Amino acid sequence: MTHPVEINFTEVAPDQLADHPGRVALILTGHDKLPGKLPRAAQDAAKRALASKAGQALKPGQSMELAFPSGMAADALVLIFLPNASTQAEARRAGAGLGAKLGRSHTLVFAGGHKLAGE
C-alpha cells in the first residue's frame, strides 16, 4: 500500500537553502546554473558533479544526488536538470525521479522562476 506524500508550497529565499534540514532539491535550467546563495563548498561540489561525465550526461528530467553537502544542514542535495521550455513529459519525469529519492525526510524543492514550454 502506498502512502501519499504531503506537499506544502512555501516561498523560500535562496539565502535560506544552507539552513534547511532533510533534503534540498534544486531544479537547474543548465548544467552550470546554480543558485548563488548556496554555501561555497556545496556550490563547488555541485559544479564539480555537474561538470563530470555523469553530470554532463543528464537528460532533461534526470537528477543526481550529493550526500551531506558541505556547509549545509541538509542530508542530501539533489540536482535536477530541467531546462527552460521543458516539455510536460520532461517535467513529469523530473517529478517522478525526485519522488523516488524522497524517502521519509522533509524535502525542499527550489525551482526559482522555472517555466514549462507554452507558459
CSV table of N, CA, C and O in Angstrom, one decimal:
chain,number,residue,atom,x,y,z
A,1,MET,N,0.8,-1.2,0.0
A,1,MET,CA,0.0,0.0,0.0
A,1,MET,C,0.9,1.2,0.0
A,1,MET,O,1.9,1.3,0.7
A,2,THR,N,0.6,2.2,-0.8
A,2,THR,CA,1.3,3.4,-0.9
A,2,THR,C,0.7,4.5,0.0
A,2,THR,O,-0.5,4.5,0.3
A,3,HIS,N,1.6,5.4,0.4
A,3,HIS,CA,1.1,6.5,1.3
A,3,HIS,C,1.4,7.8,0.6
A,3,HIS,O,2.5,8.0,0.1
A,4,PRO,N,0.4,8.6,0.4
A,4,PRO,CA,0.6,9.9,-0.3
A,4,PRO,C,1.5,10.8,0.4
A,4,PRO,O,1.6,10.8,1.7
A,5,VAL,N,2.3,11.5,-0.3
A,5,VAL,CA,3.2,12.5,0.2
A,5,VAL,C,2.5,13.8,0.5
A,5,VAL,O,1.8,14.3,-0.4
A,6,GLU,N,2.7,14.4,1.7
A,6,GLU,CA,2.1,15.7,2.0
A,6,GLU,C,3.0,16.7,1.3
A,6,GLU,O,4.2,16.7,1.4
A,7,ILE,N,2.3,17.6,0.5
A,7,ILE,CA,3.1,18.7,-0.2
A,7,ILE,C,2.6,20.0,0.3
A,7,ILE,O,1.4,20.3,0.4
A,8,ASN,N,3.5,20.9,0.7
A,8,ASN,CA,3.2,22.2,1.1
A,8,ASN,C,4.0,23.2,0.2
A,8,ASN,O,5.2,23.0,0.1
A,9,PHE,N,3.4,24.2,-0.3
A,9,PHE,CA,4.1,25.2,-1.1
A,9,PHE,C,4.4,26.4,-0.2
A,9,PHE,O,3.5,27.0,0.4
A,10,THR,N,5.7,26.7,-0.1
A,10,THR,CA,6.1,27.9,0.7
A,10,THR,C,7.2,28.6,0.0
A,10,THR,O,8.1,28.0,-0.6
A,11,GLU,N,7.1,29.9,0.0
A,11,GLU,CA,8.2,30.7,-0.6
A,11,GLU,C,9.4,30.7,0.3
A,11,GLU,O,9.3,30.9,1.5
A,12,VAL,N,10.6,30.3,-0.3
A,12,VAL,CA,11.8,30.3,0.5
A,12,VAL,C,12.9,31.1,-0.2
A,12,VAL,O,13.1,31.0,-1.4
A,13,ALA,N,13.5,32.0,0.5
A,13,ALA,CA,14.6,32.8,-0.1
A,13,ALA,C,15.8,32.0,-0.3
A,13,ALA,O,16.1,31.1,0.5
A,14,PRO,N,16.5,32.2,-1.4
A,14,PRO,CA,17.7,31.4,-1.7
A,14,PRO,C,18.8,31.4,-0.6
A,14,PRO,O,19.5,30.4,-0.4
A,15,ASP,N,18.8,32.5,0.2
A,15,ASP,CA,19.8,32.5,1.3
A,15,ASP,C,19.4,31.6,2.5
A,15,ASP,O,20.2,31.4,3.4
A,16,GLN,N,18.2,31.0,2.4
A,16,GLN,CA,17.8,30.0,3.5
A,16,GLN,C,18.1,28.6,3.1
A,16,GLN,O,17.9,27.7,3.9
A,17,LEU,N,18.6,28.3,1.9
A,17,LEU,CA,18.9,27.0,1.5
A,17,LEU,C,19.9,26.3,2.4
A,17,LEU,O,19.8,25.1,2.7
A,18,ALA,N,20.9,27.0,2.9
A,18,ALA,CA,22.0,26.3,3.7
A,18,ALA,C,21.5,25.8,5.0
A,18,ALA,O,22.0,24.8,5.5
A,19,ASP,N,20.5,26.4,5.5
A,19,ASP,CA,20.0,26.0,6.9
A,19,ASP,C,18.9,25.0,6.8
A,19,ASP,O,18.4,24.6,7.9
A,20,HIS,N,18.4,24.6,5.7
A,20,HIS,CA,17.3,23.7,5.6
A,20,HIS,C,17.7,22.2,5.9
A,20,HIS,O,18.6,21.7,5.3
A,21,PRO,N,17.0,21.6,6.8
A,21,PRO,CA,17.3,20.2,7.2
A,21,PRO,C,16.7,19.2,6.1
A,21,PRO,O,15.9,19.6,5.3
A,22,GLY,N,17.0,18.0,6.2
A,22,GLY,CA,16.4,17.0,5.3
A,22,GLY,C,17.2,17.0,4.0
A,22,GLY,O,18.4,16.8,3.9
A,23,ARG,N,16.4,17.2,2.9
A,23,ARG,CA,16.9,17.2,1.6
A,23,ARG,C,16.6,18.5,0.9
A,23,ARG,O,15.6,19.1,1.2
A,24,VAL,N,17.5,19.0,0.1
A,24,VAL,CA,17.3,20.2,-0.7
A,24,VAL,C,17.4,19.7,-2.2
A,24,VAL,O,18.4,19.2,-2.6
A,25,ALA,N,16.4,20.0,-3.0
A,25,ALA,CA,16.4,19.6,-4.4
A,25,ALA,C,16.4,20.9,-5.2
A,25,ALA,O,15.6,21.8,-4.9
A,26,LEU,N,17.3,21.1,-6.1
A,26,LEU,CA,17.4,22.2,-6.9
A,26,LEU,C,17.0,21.9,-8.4
A,26,LEU,O,17.6,21.0,-9.0
A,27,ILE,N,16.1,22.6,-8.9
A,27,ILE,CA,15.8,22.4,-10.3
A,27,ILE,C,16.6,23.4,-11.1
A,27,ILE,O,16.5,24.6,-11.0
A,28,LEU,N,17.5,22.8,-11.9
A,28,LEU,CA,18.5,23.6,-12.7
A,28,LEU,C,18.2,23.7,-14.1
A,28,LEU,O,17.8,22.7,-14.8
A,29,THR,N,18.3,24.9,-14.7
A,29,THR,CA,18.0,25.1,-16.1
A,29,THR,C,19.2,24.8,-17.0
A,29,THR,O,19.0,24.8,-18.2
A,30,GLY,N,20.3,24.6,-16.4
A,30,GLY,CA,21.5,24.3,-17.2
A,30,GLY,C,22.5,23.5,-16.3
A,30,GLY,O,22.4,23.5,-15.1
A,31,HIS,N,23.5,22.9,-17.0
A,31,HIS,CA,24.5,22.1,-16.2
A,31,HIS,C,25.4,23.0,-15.4
A,31,HIS,O,26.2,22.5,-14.6
A,32,ASP,N,25.3,24.3,-15.6
A,32,ASP,CA,26.2,25.3,-14.9
A,32,ASP,C,25.4,26.4,-14.2
A,32,ASP,O,26.0,27.3,-13.7
A,33,LYS,N,24.1,26.2,-14.0
A,33,LYS,CA,23.3,27.2,-13.4
A,33,LYS,C,22.9,26.8,-12.0
A,33,LYS,O,22.0,26.0,-11.8
A,34,LEU,N,23.6,27.4,-11.0
A,34,LEU,CA,23.3,27.1,-9.6
A,34,LEU,C,22.8,28.4,-8.9
A,34,LEU,O,23.3,29.5,-9.3
A,35,PRO,N,22.0,28.3,-7.9
A,35,PRO,CA,21.6,29.5,-7.1
A,35,PRO,C,22.9,30.0,-6.5
A,35,PRO,O,23.7,29.3,-5.9
A,36,GLY,N,23.0,31.3,-6.5
A,36,GLY,CA,24.2,32.0,-6.0
A,36,GLY,C,24.3,32.0,-4.5
A,36,GLY,O,25.4,32.2,-3.9
A,37,LYS,N,23.2,31.6,-3.8
A,37,LYS,CA,23.2,31.7,-2.3
A,37,LYS,C,23.6,30.3,-1.7
A,37,LYS,O,23.5,30.2,-0.5
A,38,LEU,N,24.0,29.3,-2.4
A,38,LEU,CA,24.5,28.1,-1.8
A,38,LEU,C,25.8,28.4,-1.1
A,38,LEU,O,26.6,29.2,-1.6
A,39,PRO,N,26.1,27.7,0.0
A,39,PRO,CA,27.4,27.8,0.6
A,39,PRO,C,28.5,27.5,-0.4
A,39,PRO,O,28.3,26.6,-1.3
A,40,ARG,N,29.6,28.1,-0.3
A,40,ARG,CA,30.7,28.0,-1.3
A,40,ARG,C,31.1,26.5,-1.5
A,40,ARG,O,31.3,26.1,-2.6
A,41,ALA,N,31.3,25.8,-0.4
A,41,ALA,CA,31.7,24.4,-0.5
A,41,ALA,C,30.7,23.5,-1.2
A,41,ALA,O,31.0,22.7,-2.1
A,42,ALA,N,29.4,23.7,-0.9
A,42,ALA,CA,28.4,23.0,-1.6
A,42,ALA,C,28.3,23.4,-3.1
A,42,ALA,O,28.1,22.5,-4.0
A,43,GLN,N,28.4,24.7,-3.4
A,43,GLN,CA,28.4,25.1,-4.7
A,43,GLN,C,29.6,24.5,-5.5
A,43,GLN,O,29.4,24.1,-6.7
A,44,ASP,N,30.8,24.5,-5.0
A,44,ASP,CA,31.9,23.9,-5.6
A,44,ASP,C,31.7,22.4,-5.9
A,44,ASP,O,32.0,21.9,-7.0
A,45,ALA,N,31.2,21.7,-4.9
A,45,ALA,CA,30.9,20.3,-5.1
A,45,ALA,C,29.8,20.0,-6.2
A,45,ALA,O,30.0,19.1,-7.0
A,46,ALA,N,28.8,20.8,-6.2
A,46,ALA,CA,27.7,20.7,-7.2
A,46,ALA,C,28.3,21.0,-8.6
A,46,ALA,O,28.0,20.3,-9.6
A,47,LYS,N,29.1,22.1,-8.7
A,47,LYS,CA,29.7,22.4,-10.0
A,47,LYS,C,30.6,21.3,-10.5
A,47,LYS,O,30.5,20.9,-11.7
A,48,ARG,N,31.4,20.7,-9.6
A,48,ARG,CA,32.2,19.6,-10.0
A,48,ARG,C,31.4,18.4,-10.5
A,48,ARG,O,31.7,17.8,-11.5
A,49,ALA,N,30.3,18.1,-9.7
A,49,ALA,CA,29.5,17.0,-10.1
A,49,ALA,C,28.8,17.2,-11.4
A,49,ALA,O,28.8,16.3,-12.3
A,50,LEU,N,28.3,18.4,-11.7
A,50,LEU,CA,27.6,18.7,-12.9
A,50,LEU,C,28.6,18.7,-14.1
A,50,LEU,O,28.2,18.5,-15.2
A,51,ALA,N,29.9,19.1,-13.8
A,51,ALA,CA,30.9,19.1,-14.9
A,51,ALA,C,31.4,17.7,-15.2
A,51,ALA,O,32.1,17.5,-16.2
A,52,SER,N,31.2,16.7,-14.3
A,52,SER,CA,31.6,15.4,-14.5
A,52,SER,C,31.0,14.7,-15.7
A,52,SER,O,30.0,15.2,-16.3
A,53,LYS,N,31.5,13.6,-16.1
A,53,LYS,CA,30.9,12.8,-17.2
A,53,LYS,C,29.4,12.5,-16.9
A,53,LYS,O,28.5,12.7,-17.8
A,54,ALA,N,29.1,12.1,-15.7
A,54,ALA,CA,27.8,11.7,-15.3
A,54,ALA,C,26.9,13.0,-15.3
A,54,ALA,O,25.7,12.9,-15.8
A,55,GLY,N,27.4,14.1,-14.8
A,55,GLY,CA,26.6,15.3,-14.8
A,55,GLY,C,26.3,15.8,-16.2
A,55,GLY,O,25.2,16.3,-16.5
A,56,GLN,N,27.3,15.8,-17.1
A,56,GLN,CA,27.1,16.2,-18.5
A,56,GLN,C,26.1,15.3,-19.2
A,56,GLN,O,25.5,15.8,-20.2
A,57,ALA,N,26.0,14.1,-18.8
A,57,ALA,CA,25.1,13.1,-19.5
A,57,ALA,C,23.6,13.2,-19.0
A,57,ALA,O,22.8,12.6,-19.6
A,58,LEU,N,23.4,14.1,-18.0
A,58,LEU,CA,22.0,14.2,-17.5
A,58,LEU,C,21.1,14.7,-18.6
A,58,LEU,O,21.4,15.7,-19.3
A,59,LYS,N,20.0,14.1,-18.8
A,59,LYS,CA,19.0,14.5,-19.8
A,59,LYS,C,17.9,15.2,-19.1
A,59,LYS,O,17.8,15.1,-17.8
A,60,PRO,N,17.1,16.0,-19.8
A,60,PRO,CA,16.0,16.8,-19.1
A,60,PRO,C,15.1,15.8,-18.2
A,60,PRO,O,14.7,14.8,-18.7
A,61,GLY,N,15.0,16.2,-17.0
A,61,GLY,CA,14.2,15.4,-16.1
A,61,GLY,C,15.0,14.5,-15.2
A,61,GLY,O,14.5,13.9,-14.2
A,62,GLN,N,16.3,14.3,-15.5
A,62,GLN,CA,17.1,13.4,-14.7
A,62,GLN,C,17.8,14.1,-13.6
A,62,GLN,O,17.9,15.4,-13.7
A,63,SER,N,18.3,13.4,-12.6
A,63,SER,CA,18.9,14.1,-11.5
A,63,SER,C,20.1,13.3,-11.0
A,63,SER,O,20.3,12.1,-11.3
A,64,MET,N,20.9,14.0,-10.1
A,64,MET,CA,21.9,13.3,-9.4
A,64,MET,C,21.9,13.9,-8.0
A,64,MET,O,21.4,14.9,-7.7
A,65,GLU,N,22.5,13.1,-7.0
A,65,GLU,CA,22.4,13.4,-5.6
A,65,GLU,C,23.8,13.5,-5.0
A,65,GLU,O,24.6,12.6,-5.2
A,66,LEU,N,24.0,14.5,-4.2
A,66,LEU,CA,25.2,14.7,-3.4
A,66,LEU,C,24.8,14.5,-1.9
A,66,LEU,O,24.0,15.2,-1.4
A,67,ALA,N,25.4,13.5,-1.3
A,67,ALA,CA,25.2,13.3,0.1
A,67,ALA,C,25.9,14.3,1.0
A,67,ALA,O,27.1,14.6,0.8
A,68,PHE,N,25.3,14.7,2.1
A,68,PHE,CA,25.8,15.6,3.1
A,68,PHE,C,26.7,16.7,2.6
A,68,PHE,O,27.9,16.7,2.8
A,69,PRO,N,26.0,17.6,1.8
A,69,PRO,CA,26.8,18.7,1.2
A,69,PRO,C,27.5,19.6,2.2
A,69,PRO,O,26.8,20.0,3.2
A,70,SER,N,28.7,19.9,2.0
A,70,SER,CA,29.5,20.7,3.0
A,70,SER,C,28.9,22.1,3.1
A,70,SER,O,28.4,22.7,2.1
A,71,GLY,N,28.8,22.6,4.3
A,71,GLY,CA,28.3,23.9,4.6
A,71,GLY,C,26.8,24.0,4.6
A,71,GLY,O,26.2,25.1,4.7
A,72,MET,N,26.1,22.9,4.5
A,72,MET,CA,24.6,22.9,4.5
A,72,MET,C,24.1,21.9,5.6
A,72,MET,O,24.8,20.9,6.0
A,73,ALA,N,23.0,22.2,6.2
A,73,ALA,CA,22.3,21.3,7.2
A,73,ALA,C,21.7,20.1,6.5
A,73,ALA,O,21.4,19.2,7.2
A,74,ALA,N,21.5,20.1,5.2
A,74,ALA,CA,20.8,19.1,4.5
A,74,ALA,C,21.6,17.7,4.5
A,74,ALA,O,22.8,17.7,4.6
A,75,ASP,N,20.8,16.7,4.5
A,75,ASP,CA,21.4,15.3,4.4
A,75,ASP,C,21.8,15.0,2.9
A,75,ASP,O,22.7,14.2,2.7
A,76,ALA,N,21.1,15.7,2.0
A,76,ALA,CA,21.4,15.5,0.6
A,76,ALA,C,21.0,16.7,-0.2
A,76,ALA,O,20.1,17.4,0.1
A,77,LEU,N,21.8,16.9,-1.3
A,77,LEU,CA,21.5,17.9,-2.3
A,77,LEU,C,21.2,17.2,-3.6
A,77,LEU,O,22.0,16.5,-4.1
A,78,VAL,N,19.9,17.3,-4.1
A,78,VAL,CA,19.5,16.7,-5.3
A,78,VAL,C,19.5,17.7,-6.4
A,78,VAL,O,18.9,18.8,-6.3
A,79,LEU,N,20.3,17.5,-7.5
A,79,LEU,CA,20.4,18.4,-8.6
A,79,LEU,C,19.5,17.8,-9.8
A,79,LEU,O,19.8,16.7,-10.2
A,80,ILE,N,18.5,18.5,-10.1
A,80,ILE,CA,17.6,18.1,-11.2
A,80,ILE,C,17.7,19.0,-12.4
A,80,ILE,O,17.6,20.2,-12.3
A,81,PHE,N,18.1,18.4,-13.5
A,81,PHE,CA,18.3,19.1,-14.8
A,81,PHE,C,17.0,19.2,-15.5
A,81,PHE,O,16.4,18.2,-15.9
A,82,LEU,N,16.4,20.4,-15.6
A,82,LEU,CA,15.2,20.7,-16.3
A,82,LEU,C,15.3,22.1,-17.0
A,82,LEU,O,15.0,23.1,-16.4
A,83,PRO,N,15.7,22.1,-18.2
A,83,PRO,CA,15.9,23.4,-18.9
A,83,PRO,C,14.6,24.2,-19.0
A,83,PRO,O,13.6,23.6,-19.0
A,84,ASN,N,14.8,25.5,-19.2
A,84,ASN,CA,13.6,26.3,-19.5
A,84,ASN,C,13.0,25.8,-20.8
A,84,ASN,O,13.7,25.2,-21.7
A,85,ALA,N,11.7,25.9,-20.9
A,85,ALA,CA,10.9,25.4,-22.1
A,85,ALA,C,10.9,23.9,-22.2
A,85,ALA,O,10.9,23.3,-23.2
A,86,SER,N,11.0,23.2,-21.0
A,86,SER,CA,10.9,21.8,-20.9
A,86,SER,C,9.5,21.4,-21.3
A,86,SER,O,8.5,22.1,-21.0
A,87,THR,N,9.3,20.2,-21.8
A,87,THR,CA,8.0,19.7,-22.0
A,87,THR,C,7.4,19.2,-20.8
A,87,THR,O,8.0,19.0,-19.7
A,88,GLN,N,6.1,19.0,-20.8
A,88,GLN,CA,5.4,18.4,-19.6
A,88,GLN,C,5.9,17.0,-19.3
A,88,GLN,O,6.0,16.7,-18.2
A,89,ALA,N,6.2,16.3,-20.3
A,89,ALA,CA,6.7,14.9,-20.1
A,89,ALA,C,8.0,15.0,-19.4
A,89,ALA,O,8.3,14.2,-18.5
A,90,GLU,N,8.9,15.9,-19.7
A,90,GLU,CA,10.2,16.0,-19.0
A,90,GLU,C,10.0,16.5,-17.6
A,90,GLU,O,10.7,16.0,-16.7
A,91,ALA,N,9.0,17.4,-17.4
A,91,ALA,CA,8.7,17.8,-16.0
A,91,ALA,C,8.2,16.7,-15.2
A,91,ALA,O,8.5,16.5,-14.0
A,92,ARG,N,7.3,15.9,-15.8
A,92,ARG,CA,6.8,14.7,-15.0
A,92,ARG,C,7.9,13.7,-14.7
A,92,ARG,O,7.9,13.1,-13.6
A,93,ARG,N,8.8,13.5,-15.6
A,93,ARG,CA,10.0,12.6,-15.4
A,93,ARG,C,10.8,13.2,-14.2
A,93,ARG,O,11.2,12.4,-13.4
A,94,ALA,N,11.0,14.5,-14.2
A,94,ALA,CA,11.7,15.1,-13.1
A,94,ALA,C,11.0,14.8,-11.8
A,94,ALA,O,11.6,14.5,-10.7
A,95,GLY,N,9.7,15.1,-11.7
A,95,GLY,CA,8.9,14.8,-10.5
A,95,GLY,C,8.9,13.4,-10.1
A,95,GLY,O,9.1,13.1,-8.9
A,96,ALA,N,8.8,12.5,-11.0
A,96,ALA,CA,8.9,11.0,-10.7
A,96,ALA,C,10.2,10.7,-10.1
A,96,ALA,O,10.3,9.9,-9.1
A,97,GLY,N,11.3,11.2,-10.7
A,97,GLY,CA,12.6,10.9,-10.3
A,97,GLY,C,12.9,11.5,-8.9
A,97,GLY,O,13.5,10.8,-8.0
A,98,LEU,N,12.4,12.6,-8.6
A,98,LEU,CA,12.5,13.3,-7.3
A,98,LEU,C,11.7,12.5,-6.3
A,98,LEU,O,12.2,12.2,-5.2
A,99,GLY,N,10.5,12.1,-6.7
A,99,GLY,CA,9.6,11.3,-5.7
A,99,GLY,C,10.3,10.0,-5.3
A,99,GLY,O,10.2,9.6,-4.2
A,100,ALA,N,11.0,9.4,-6.2
A,100,ALA,CA,11.7,8.1,-5.9
A,100,ALA,C,12.8,8.3,-4.9
A,100,ALA,O,13.2,7.4,-4.2
A,101,LYS,N,13.4,9.6,-4.9
A,101,LYS,CA,14.5,9.8,-4.0
A,101,LYS,C,14.1,10.5,-2.6
A,101,LYS,O,14.9,10.7,-1.8
A,102,LEU,N,12.8,10.8,-2.5
A,102,LEU,CA,12.4,11.5,-1.3
A,102,LEU,C,12.6,10.8,0.0
A,102,LEU,O,13.0,11.4,1.0
A,103,GLY,N,12.3,9.5,0.1
A,103,GLY,CA,12.5,8.8,1.4
A,103,GLY,C,11.5,9.4,2.3
A,103,GLY,O,10.4,9.9,2.0
A,104,ARG,N,11.8,9.4,3.6
A,104,ARG,CA,10.9,9.9,4.7
A,104,ARG,C,11.3,11.2,5.2
A,104,ARG,O,10.6,11.8,6.0
A,105,SER,N,12.4,11.8,4.7
A,105,SER,CA,12.8,13.1,5.2
A,105,SER,C,12.2,14.2,4.5
A,105,SER,O,11.7,14.0,3.3
A,106,HIS,N,12.1,15.3,5.1
A,106,HIS,CA,11.5,16.5,4.5
A,106,HIS,C,12.4,17.0,3.4
A,106,HIS,O,13.6,17.0,3.5
A,107,THR,N,11.7,17.4,2.3
A,107,THR,CA,12.5,17.8,1.1
A,107,THR,C,12.0,19.2,0.7
A,107,THR,O,10.8,19.5,0.5
A,108,LEU,N,12.9,20.1,0.5
A,108,LEU,CA,12.7,21.4,0.0
A,108,LEU,C,13.0,21.4,-1.5
A,108,LEU,O,14.2,21.1,-1.9
A,109,VAL,N,12.1,21.7,-2.4
A,109,VAL,CA,12.4,21.8,-3.8
A,109,VAL,C,12.4,23.2,-4.2
A,109,VAL,O,11.5,24.0,-4.1
A,110,PHE,N,13.6,23.7,-4.7
A,110,PHE,CA,13.8,25.0,-5.1
A,110,PHE,C,13.8,25.1,-6.6
A,110,PHE,O,14.7,24.6,-7.2
A,111,ALA,N,12.8,25.8,-7.1
A,111,ALA,CA,12.6,25.8,-8.6
A,111,ALA,C,12.9,27.2,-9.2
A,111,ALA,O,13.0,27.3,-10.4
A,112,GLY,N,13.1,28.2,-8.3
A,112,GLY,CA,13.4,29.5,-8.9
A,112,GLY,C,12.2,30.0,-9.7
A,112,GLY,O,11.1,29.8,-9.3
A,113,GLY,N,12.4,30.6,-10.8
A,113,GLY,CA,11.4,31.0,-11.7
A,113,GLY,C,11.2,30.1,-12.9
A,113,GLY,O,10.9,30.6,-14.0
A,114,HIS,N,11.3,28.8,-12.7
A,114,HIS,CA,11.2,27.9,-13.8
A,114,HIS,C,9.8,27.9,-14.5
A,114,HIS,O,8.8,27.9,-13.8
A,115,LYS,N,9.8,27.8,-15.8
A,115,LYS,CA,8.6,27.8,-16.6
A,115,LYS,C,8.7,26.6,-17.6
A,115,LYS,O,9.7,26.3,-18.1
A,116,LEU,N,7.5,26.0,-17.8
A,116,LEU,CA,7.4,25.0,-18.9
A,116,LEU,C,7.2,25.6,-20.2
A,116,LEU,O,6.7,26.8,-20.3
A,117,ALA,N,7.4,24.9,-21.3
A,117,ALA,CA,7.1,25.3,-22.6
A,117,ALA,C,5.6,25.7,-22.7
A,117,ALA,O,4.8,25.0,-22.2
A,118,GLY,N,5.3,26.8,-23.4
A,118,GLY,CA,4.0,27.2,-23.6
A,118,GLY,C,3.4,28.0,-22.5
A,118,GLY,O,2.2,28.4,-22.5
A,119,GLU,N,4.2,28.3,-21.4
A,119,GLU,CA,3.6,29.2,-20.4
A,119,GLU,C,4.0,30.6,-20.6
A,119,GLU,O,5.0,31.0,-21.1
